[in-house]
């Protein structure tokens, strides 16, 4: 699909949302693939609603997300009255726009049309008195149903937009007592809403049509993680890394992920920290920085530029492994970000190097097989993705037999995760993207 057609689909979706939320509609849910412009879409829709006289509250999941939304409003729609509602005693960050009011008291909340942005945690502790015309939730699949219920008195109308491939909301308490509940408080709020038959008649459900972040050739590898279809906005051949002919990373020029494996010892892989994988990560980074690599992040025909440490991100599922990787990468430059998939959500880099969640795992748990974790790892790159793993993963997936340990009536998340991992690994294998690291 050409970019003009995709852009028109965005226009049509925004028009449908505005018509629904200015009419009789009370609820809208928008599914977004990774890097699809969901915050831009949210801002465009809310700007139109404010222009129609609405007073809108926005719930973000973190302070940095809330600040970013305010920055985007100030840059893209300075005509929209915008406020940032923050904790008492807090001060705006250094780069915060002066055109956005910084509020810390409930009595300061605007009563006229405009947008007020706060975190979910802040809204849940606030009695606003006069409800807003709309509560819009950014990164909605990171918000639990319990969190949404704590914000339910903010408005009678709700707009939720987010990436359903993200990691589910993090819950730190035992949730087994609610496993059979049709509205489990720990489930992602949009999933609970979408599964409620009584809401079908008054709900707008849509999806953003394209992934703008990933190379065209990478999109097919993440599509199976989603229950809706979407296109690649980037043209074929536009993104990748160019290296000298014969280099073991030269195949990164075509935009597809590349898996580099390390042999598994006869006695099994190391537990928790894998020094060989950490060393491989350092070797790959060093090769990218010293082999004359250029990275292409623009359109077809645009020249690449020399790759730098700031272009590279690294992800592993466990903090102890990330600490080991960060230690061996320290001599190569502090601009390389190393973090967990949970903290990579919403972020991107031209080049990502990730440790496969099952590397070193011979008896996968529900944590290891969580589809959101793998999906986030596979969708943070703009030009190239290198996956590092012990070479047992194919046999581990083939030998593993999922057990149905979920409560009656609940989805089989372990089985679903196992299937997603198999399909992802098989797709890489069928395209000959798995090879030993030399």
Short mmCIF file of C-alpha atoms in Angstrom, two decimals:
data_model
loop_
_atom_site.label_atom_id
_atom_site.label_comp_id
_atom_site.label_asym_id
_atom_site.label_seq_id
_atom_site.Cartn_x
_atom_site.Cartn_y
_atom_site.Cartn_z
CA UNK A 1 0.00 0.00 0.00
CA UNK A 2 1.41 3.41 -0.93
CA UNK A 3 2.02 6.04 1.73
CA UNK A 4 -0.71 8.34 0.39
CA UNK A 5 -3.33 5.62 0.90
CA UNK A 6 -2.04 4.94 4.41
CA UNK A 7 -2.13 8.65 5.28
CA UNK A 8 -5.74 8.81 4.12
CA UNK A 9 -6.62 5.89 6.41
CA UNK A 10 -5.20 7.90 9.34
CA UNK A 11 -7.33 10.88 8.32
CA UNK A 12 -10.45 8.71 8.07
CA UNK A 13 -9.81 7.11 11.46
CA UNK A 14 -9.36 10.48 13.17
CA UNK A 15 -12.56 11.75 11.56
CA UNK A 16 -14.45 8.68 12.77
CA UNK A 17 -13.17 9.14 16.33
CA UNK A 18 -14.13 12.82 16.40
CA UNK A 19 -17.61 12.09 15.05
CA UNK A 20 -18.12 9.35 17.64
CA UNK A 21 -16.85 11.39 20.60
CA UNK A 22 -18.76 14.54 19.68
CA UNK A 23 -21.95 12.55 19.11
CA UNK A 24 -23.60 9.96 21.29
CA UNK A 25 -20.54 7.72 21.62
CA UNK A 26 -19.16 7.18 25.11
CA UNK A 27 -16.28 4.79 24.49
CA UNK A 28 -13.55 4.39 21.86
CA UNK A 29 -10.67 1.90 21.70
CA UNK A 30 -7.86 2.24 19.17
CA UNK A 31 -5.31 -0.53 18.65
CA UNK A 32 -1.90 0.61 17.43
CA UNK A 33 1.02 -1.38 16.02
CA UNK A 34 4.55 -0.45 17.21
CA UNK A 35 5.75 2.95 16.07
CA UNK A 36 2.49 3.78 14.34
CA UNK A 37 2.08 7.39 15.51
CA UNK A 38 -0.45 6.76 18.24
CA UNK A 39 0.54 9.82 20.29
CA UNK A 40 0.32 11.99 17.17
CA UNK A 41 -3.11 10.52 16.45
CA UNK A 42 -4.21 11.18 20.03
CA UNK A 43 -3.04 14.78 19.92
CA UNK A 44 -4.73 15.46 16.58
CA UNK A 45 -8.06 14.03 17.78
CA UNK A 46 -7.95 15.87 21.11
CA UNK A 47 -7.04 19.16 19.44
CA UNK A 48 -10.16 18.88 17.29
CA UNK A 49 -12.31 18.02 20.31
CA UNK A 50 -10.98 21.00 22.26
CA UNK A 51 -11.74 23.17 19.24
CA UNK A 52 -15.32 21.89 19.50
CA UNK A 53 -15.49 23.12 23.09
CA UNK A 54 -14.55 20.00 25.06
CA UNK A 55 -12.57 19.85 28.29
CA UNK A 56 -10.28 16.81 28.13
CA UNK A 57 -8.25 14.92 30.74
CA UNK A 58 -5.33 12.80 29.52
CA UNK A 59 -3.96 9.89 31.58
CA UNK A 60 -0.37 8.84 30.83
CA UNK A 61 1.33 5.91 32.51
CA UNK A 62 4.57 7.67 33.51
CA UNK A 63 5.71 11.22 34.21
CA UNK A 64 8.01 11.14 31.17
CA UNK A 65 5.09 10.14 28.93
CA UNK A 66 2.94 12.93 30.40
CA UNK A 67 5.72 15.49 29.85
CA UNK A 68 6.22 14.27 26.27
CA UNK A 69 2.52 14.73 25.46
CA UNK A 70 2.73 18.30 26.73
CA UNK A 71 5.82 18.96 24.61
CA UNK A 72 4.00 17.61 21.56
CA UNK A 73 0.94 19.79 22.18
CA UNK A 74 3.13 22.88 22.55
CA UNK A 75 5.00 22.10 19.32
CA UNK A 76 2.15 20.87 17.11
CA UNK A 77 -0.89 22.72 18.48
CA UNK A 78 0.18 25.80 20.48
CA UNK A 79 -3.35 27.17 20.06
CA UNK A 80 -4.75 24.43 22.36
CA UNK A 81 -4.84 25.45 26.05
CA UNK A 82 -2.74 22.75 27.76
CA UNK A 83 -1.90 22.06 31.40
CA UNK A 84 0.30 19.55 33.18
CA UNK A 85 -1.20 18.37 36.49
CA UNK A 86 1.64 17.12 38.70
CA UNK A 87 2.41 16.18 42.28
CA UNK A 88 2.58 18.85 44.95
CA UNK A 89 6.03 20.32 45.28
CA UNK A 90 7.18 19.06 41.88
CA UNK A 91 8.83 21.36 39.35
CA UNK A 92 8.70 21.21 35.55
CA UNK A 93 11.70 19.64 33.78
CA UNK A 94 14.28 21.93 32.21
CA UNK A 95 12.92 21.63 28.67
CA UNK A 96 9.26 22.01 29.60
CA UNK A 97 7.36 24.47 27.34
CA UNK A 98 6.37 27.76 28.98
CA UNK A 99 3.09 27.72 27.06
CA UNK A 100 1.87 24.73 29.10
CA UNK A 101 0.64 25.52 32.62
CA UNK A 102 2.26 23.55 35.43
CA UNK A 103 -0.41 22.81 38.06
CA UNK A 104 -0.06 21.04 41.41
CA UNK A 105 -3.38 21.80 43.16
CA UNK A 106 -6.84 20.51 42.32
CA UNK A 107 -8.28 24.00 42.70
CA UNK A 108 -6.06 25.15 39.80
CA UNK A 109 -7.59 22.73 37.27
CA UNK A 110 -9.03 24.65 34.30
CA UNK A 111 -12.79 24.77 33.88
CA UNK A 112 -12.71 25.99 30.27
CA UNK A 113 -12.04 23.93 27.10
CA UNK A 114 -8.52 22.56 26.92
CA UNK A 115 -6.31 19.56 27.71
CA UNK A 116 -5.00 18.63 31.15
CA UNK A 117 -2.34 15.91 31.27
CA UNK A 118 -1.41 13.85 34.34
CA UNK A 119 -0.32 10.36 35.22
CA UNK A 120 -2.87 7.66 35.96
CA UNK A 121 -1.59 7.59 39.55
CA UNK A 122 -2.21 11.32 39.96
CA UNK A 123 -5.73 11.20 38.51
CA UNK A 124 -6.65 8.19 40.67
CA UNK A 125 -5.97 10.22 43.83
CA UNK A 126 -7.80 13.36 42.69
CA UNK A 127 -11.43 14.36 43.24
CA UNK A 128 -11.90 16.81 40.39
CA UNK A 129 -15.40 17.83 41.40
CA UNK A 130 -16.63 18.81 37.96
CA UNK A 131 -16.09 15.91 35.51
CA UNK A 132 -14.26 16.36 32.23
CA UNK A 133 -15.99 15.85 28.89
CA UNK A 134 -13.53 13.07 28.02
CA UNK A 135 -10.80 10.97 29.63
CA UNK A 136 -8.19 9.95 27.06
CA UNK A 137 -5.76 7.18 28.03
CA UNK A 138 -2.39 7.02 26.29
CA UNK A 139 -0.50 3.67 26.24
CA UNK A 140 -3.79 2.14 27.36
CA UNK A 141 -2.60 -1.48 27.29
CA UNK A 142 -0.23 -0.58 30.14
CA UNK A 143 -3.20 0.50 32.30
CA UNK A 144 -4.95 -2.14 34.38
CA UNK A 145 -8.73 -2.34 34.75
CA UNK A 146 -8.33 -1.45 38.44
CA UNK A 147 -6.45 1.73 37.52
CA UNK A 148 -9.12 2.72 35.02
CA UNK A 149 -11.83 2.19 37.64
CA UNK A 150 -9.96 4.50 40.01
CA UNK A 151 -10.16 7.18 37.30
CA UNK A 152 -13.75 6.39 36.29
CA UNK A 153 -15.26 9.47 37.94
CA UNK A 154 -13.16 11.81 35.81
CA UNK A 155 -15.58 11.53 32.90
CA UNK A 156 -18.48 9.62 31.39
CA UNK A 157 -16.63 9.29 28.08
CA UNK A 158 -13.38 7.43 27.44
CA UNK A 159 -10.86 7.14 24.63
CA UNK A 160 -8.20 4.44 24.98
CA UNK A 161 -5.29 4.14 22.55
CA UNK A 162 -2.27 1.89 22.79
CA UNK A 163 -0.22 -1.04 21.55
CA UNK A 164 -1.81 -4.43 22.44
CA UNK A 165 1.54 -6.11 21.77
CA UNK A 166 3.07 -4.44 24.84
CA UNK A 167 3.86 -6.20 28.10
CA UNK A 168 0.74 -6.48 30.31
CA UNK A 169 0.35 -4.14 33.31
CA UNK A 170 2.81 -4.93 36.08
CA UNK A 171 0.98 -6.11 39.20
CA UNK A 172 2.96 -6.75 42.37
CA UNK A 173 0.29 -8.55 44.41
CA UNK A 174 -1.13 -12.07 44.27
CA UNK A 175 -4.00 -11.99 41.76
CA UNK A 176 -5.12 -15.64 41.90
CA UNK A 177 -8.37 -14.76 43.67
CA UNK A 178 -9.50 -12.82 40.58
CA UNK A 179 -8.42 -15.33 37.94
CA UNK A 180 -12.00 -16.33 37.12
CA UNK A 181 -13.45 -12.83 37.27
CA UNK A 182 -14.87 -11.54 33.96
CA UNK A 183 -13.45 -8.12 34.86
CA UNK A 184 -10.16 -9.06 36.49
CA UNK A 185 -8.61 -5.93 38.04
CA UNK A 186 -5.09 -6.86 36.90
CA UNK A 187 -5.98 -7.27 33.21
CA UNK A 188 -5.24 -4.51 30.69
CA UNK A 189 -8.19 -2.11 30.70
CA UNK A 190 -8.86 -2.25 26.93
CA UNK A 191 -8.97 -6.05 26.99
CA UNK A 192 -11.66 -6.00 29.69
CA UNK A 193 -13.66 -3.40 27.78
CA UNK A 194 -13.40 -5.23 24.44
CA UNK A 195 -14.59 -8.47 26.04
CA UNK A 196 -17.73 -6.86 27.52
CA UNK A 197 -20.71 -7.66 25.23
CA UNK A 198 -22.94 -4.99 26.76
CA UNK A 199 -20.62 -2.24 25.52
CA UNK A 200 -20.50 -3.35 21.89
CA UNK A 201 -23.33 -1.09 20.75
CA UNK A 202 -21.79 2.13 22.07
CA UNK A 203 -18.11 1.46 21.40
CA UNK A 204 -15.93 2.64 18.53
CA UNK A 205 -13.14 0.12 17.82
CA UNK A 206 -10.43 0.95 15.31
CA UNK A 207 -6.76 0.38 14.57
CA UNK A 208 -3.94 2.45 13.15
CA UNK A 209 -3.09 1.18 9.67
CA UNK A 210 0.69 1.08 9.54
CA UNK A 211 3.94 0.64 11.43
CA UNK A 212 6.15 3.66 10.73
CA UNK A 213 9.15 2.62 12.84
CA UNK A 214 10.29 -0.74 11.51
CA UNK A 215 11.95 -1.46 8.18
CA UNK A 216 9.46 -2.74 5.62
CA UNK A 217 11.12 -6.16 5.76
CA UNK A 218 10.80 -6.47 9.56
CA UNK A 219 7.05 -5.92 9.81
CA UNK A 220 6.15 -9.46 8.73
CA UNK A 221 8.01 -10.86 11.74
CA UNK A 222 5.91 -8.93 14.30
CA UNK A 223 2.51 -9.21 12.59
CA UNK A 224 1.75 -12.61 14.23
CA UNK A 225 1.82 -10.96 17.67
CA UNK A 226 -1.32 -8.94 16.81
CA UNK A 227 -4.97 -9.81 16.20
CA UNK A 228 -5.36 -7.14 13.50
CA UNK A 229 -3.57 -6.44 10.24
CA UNK A 230 -1.36 -3.47 9.43
CA UNK A 231 1.06 -2.37 6.72
CA UNK A 232 4.63 -1.15 6.65
CA UNK A 233 4.83 2.59 6.02
CA UNK A 234 8.55 2.48 5.16
CA UNK A 235 9.29 1.54 1.55
CA UNK A 236 11.09 -1.74 0.73
CA UNK A 237 14.86 -1.39 0.76
CA UNK A 238 14.86 1.94 2.60
CA UNK A 239 16.28 0.85 5.96
CA UNK A 240 19.26 -1.24 7.00
CA UNK A 241 22.95 -1.25 7.86
CA UNK A 242 25.59 -1.36 5.12
CA UNK A 243 28.84 -3.18 5.84
CA UNK A 244 31.71 -4.41 3.66
CA UNK A 245 30.96 -7.47 1.53
CA UNK A 246 31.70 -10.71 3.34
CA UNK A 247 31.20 -9.28 6.84
CA UNK A 248 29.14 -11.63 9.03
CA UNK A 249 26.69 -8.79 9.70
CA UNK A 250 26.41 -7.75 6.05
CA UNK A 251 22.93 -9.31 5.79
CA UNK A 252 21.61 -6.52 8.02
CA UNK A 253 21.49 -4.39 4.89
CA UNK A 254 18.10 -5.85 3.91
CA UNK A 255 16.19 -4.74 7.02
CA UNK A 256 15.34 -8.23 8.29
CA UNK A 257 16.27 -9.44 11.81
CA UNK A 258 19.41 -11.55 12.15
CA UNK A 259 19.98 -14.20 14.85
CA UNK A 260 23.52 -14.98 16.00
CA UNK A 261 23.86 -18.12 18.12
CA UNK A 262 26.47 -19.30 20.61
CA UNK A 263 27.00 -23.04 21.30
CA UNK A 264 25.26 -24.49 24.35
CA UNK A 265 27.57 -26.49 26.67
CA UNK A 266 26.81 -30.20 27.16
CA UNK A 267 26.01 -29.51 30.82
CA UNK A 268 23.51 -26.82 29.85
CA UNK A 269 23.61 -23.03 29.55
CA UNK A 270 24.66 -20.75 32.43
CA UNK A 271 21.96 -19.64 34.85
CA UNK A 272 20.92 -15.96 35.04
CA UNK A 273 24.15 -14.35 33.80
CA UNK A 274 25.65 -15.63 30.54
CA UNK A 275 29.17 -14.21 30.08
CA UNK A 276 29.44 -15.64 26.55
CA UNK A 277 26.30 -13.84 25.38
CA UNK A 278 27.45 -10.62 27.10
CA UNK A 279 30.79 -10.94 25.31
CA UNK A 280 29.01 -11.55 22.02
CA UNK A 281 26.98 -8.37 22.50
CA UNK A 282 30.19 -6.41 23.03
CA UNK A 283 31.79 -8.01 19.96
CA UNK A 284 28.80 -7.16 17.75
CA UNK A 285 28.78 -3.54 18.96
CA UNK A 286 32.53 -3.24 18.41
CA UNK A 287 32.20 -4.60 14.88
CA UNK A 288 29.44 -2.14 14.06
CA UNK A 289 31.48 0.79 15.37
CA UNK A 290 34.81 -0.16 13.77
CA UNK A 291 33.97 -1.89 10.47
CA UNK A 292 32.89 1.22 8.59
CA UNK A 293 29.18 0.50 9.00
CA UNK A 294 26.63 3.04 7.81
CA UNK A 295 23.00 3.09 8.94
CA UNK A 296 20.05 4.03 6.71
CA UNK A 297 17.09 5.51 8.60
CA UNK A 298 15.41 7.57 5.88
CA UNK A 299 13.63 6.91 2.60
CA UNK A 300 14.77 4.94 -0.43
CA UNK A 301 17.77 6.61 -2.05
CA UNK A 302 18.84 8.59 1.01
CA UNK A 303 22.48 8.08 1.87
CA UNK A 304 23.40 6.33 5.10
CA UNK A 305 25.53 7.87 7.82
CA UNK A 306 28.28 6.38 9.98
CA UNK A 307 26.85 4.48 12.89
CA UNK A 308 27.55 5.81 16.39
CA UNK A 309 27.16 4.43 19.91
CA UNK A 310 24.06 6.60 20.38
CA UNK A 311 22.37 4.67 17.55
CA UNK A 312 22.58 1.36 19.45
CA UNK A 313 20.29 -0.08 22.12
CA UNK A 314 20.56 -3.39 23.98
CA UNK A 315 17.81 -5.34 25.74
CA UNK A 316 17.69 -8.43 27.93
CA UNK A 317 14.85 -9.79 30.07
CA UNK A 318 16.79 -9.76 33.34
CA UNK A 319 18.49 -6.90 35.15
CA UNK A 320 21.50 -8.99 36.21
CA UNK A 321 22.17 -9.86 32.59
CA UNK A 322 21.80 -6.24 31.57
CA UNK A 323 24.31 -5.28 34.25
CA UNK A 324 26.80 -7.81 32.85
CA UNK A 325 26.29 -6.50 29.32
CA UNK A 326 26.61 -2.87 30.42
CA UNK A 327 29.91 -3.71 32.11
CA UNK A 328 31.51 -5.19 28.99
CA UNK A 329 30.08 -2.39 26.82
CA UNK A 330 31.41 0.41 29.07
CA UNK A 331 34.67 0.88 27.10
CA UNK A 332 32.67 1.31 23.87
CA UNK A 333 30.75 4.39 24.94
CA UNK A 334 28.19 5.40 27.55
CA UNK A 335 25.65 6.42 24.90
CA UNK A 336 24.59 2.78 24.42
CA UNK A 337 21.37 2.19 26.34
CA UNK A 338 21.04 -1.22 28.04
CA UNK A 339 17.71 -2.03 29.69
CA UNK A 340 14.84 -4.47 30.12
CA UNK A 341 11.99 -4.78 27.58
CA UNK A 342 9.65 -3.22 30.15
CA UNK A 343 11.71 -0.02 30.12
CA UNK A 344 12.18 -0.09 26.34
CA UNK A 345 8.42 0.20 25.77
CA UNK A 346 7.68 3.33 23.78
CA UNK A 347 11.36 3.84 22.88
CA UNK A 348 13.38 3.12 19.74
CA UNK A 349 16.90 3.12 18.34
CA UNK A 350 18.20 2.69 14.79
CA UNK A 351 19.94 -0.52 15.86
CA UNK A 352 18.81 -2.94 18.57
CA UNK A 353 20.77 -5.89 19.94
CA UNK A 354 18.58 -8.13 22.08
CA UNK A 355 19.12 -11.33 24.05
CA UNK A 356 16.38 -13.78 23.14
CA UNK A 357 14.10 -14.35 26.17
CA UNK A 358 14.65 -18.13 25.96
CA UNK A 359 18.43 -17.99 25.66
CA UNK A 360 19.73 -20.03 28.57
CA UNK A 361 16.21 -21.27 29.44
CA UNK A 362 15.61 -24.98 28.94
CA UNK A 363 12.34 -25.23 30.90
CA UNK A 364 10.40 -22.07 29.98
CA UNK A 365 8.10 -20.43 32.51
CA UNK A 366 5.11 -18.15 31.87
CA UNK A 367 7.48 -15.19 32.34
CA UNK A 368 9.86 -16.51 29.67
CA UNK A 369 7.05 -17.19 27.19
CA UNK A 370 5.22 -13.88 27.67
CA UNK A 371 4.44 -12.69 24.13
CA UNK A 372 4.62 -8.99 25.01
CA UNK A 373 8.24 -9.26 26.08
CA UNK A 374 9.29 -10.87 22.80
CA UNK A 375 7.15 -8.46 20.79
CA UNK A 376 8.71 -5.41 22.44
CA UNK A 377 12.21 -6.77 21.81
CA UNK A 378 11.41 -7.41 18.16
CA UNK A 379 9.94 -3.97 17.48
CA UNK A 380 12.25 -1.27 18.89
CA UNK A 381 14.57 -0.92 15.87
CA UNK A 382 14.35 1.49 12.96
CA UNK A 383 17.02 -0.05 10.74
CA UNK A 384 18.43 -3.31 12.11
CA UNK A 385 17.81 -5.97 14.75
CA UNK A 386 20.39 -8.47 15.99
CA UNK A 387 19.11 -11.27 18.24
CA UNK A 388 21.66 -13.11 20.38
CA UNK A 389 20.93 -16.59 21.72
CA UNK A 390 22.30 -19.92 22.79
CA UNK A 391 21.74 -22.46 20.02
CA UNK A 392 19.31 -24.64 22.00
CA UNK A 393 16.22 -22.50 21.41
CA UNK A 394 14.84 -24.45 18.47
CA UNK A 395 15.06 -27.78 20.31
CA UNK A 396 13.77 -26.24 23.56
CA UNK A 397 10.64 -24.98 21.81
CA UNK A 398 10.15 -28.30 20.01
CA UNK A 399 10.51 -30.36 23.21
CA UNK A 400 8.46 -28.13 25.52
CA UNK A 401 4.92 -29.29 26.27
CA UNK A 402 2.76 -26.46 27.72
CA UNK A 403 0.57 -27.36 30.67
CA UNK A 404 -2.89 -25.81 30.98
CA UNK A 405 -2.53 -24.33 34.45
CA UNK A 406 -4.80 -21.35 33.95
CA UNK A 407 -8.11 -20.93 35.79
CA UNK A 408 -11.28 -22.17 34.05
CA UNK A 409 -12.46 -19.77 31.39
CA UNK A 410 -9.18 -17.85 31.29
CA UNK A 411 -6.93 -17.73 28.19
CA UNK A 412 -4.03 -20.16 27.94
CA UNK A 413 -1.26 -17.56 28.04
CA UNK A 414 1.54 -20.13 28.31
CA UNK A 415 0.28 -22.08 25.30
CA UNK A 416 -0.27 -18.88 23.34
CA UNK A 417 3.22 -17.67 24.21
CA UNK A 418 4.73 -21.00 23.23
CA UNK A 419 2.97 -20.84 19.87
CA UNK A 420 4.08 -17.24 19.26
CA UNK A 421 7.69 -18.13 20.05
CA UNK A 422 7.59 -21.10 17.69
CA UNK A 423 6.15 -19.03 14.85
CA UNK A 424 8.70 -16.24 15.36
CA UNK A 425 11.65 -18.65 15.50
CA UNK A 426 10.34 -20.67 12.55
CA UNK A 427 9.96 -17.53 10.44
CA UNK A 428 13.56 -16.61 11.15
CA UNK A 429 14.71 -20.13 10.32
CA UNK A 430 12.70 -20.42 7.10
CA UNK A 431 14.33 -17.22 5.81
CA UNK A 432 17.80 -18.44 6.84
CA UNK A 433 18.27 -15.67 9.38
CA UNK A 434 19.76 -17.91 12.11
CA UNK A 435 23.51 -18.56 12.04
CA UNK A 436 26.42 -19.16 14.42
CA UNK A 437 28.40 -16.16 15.63
CA UNK A 438 31.98 -16.38 14.43
#
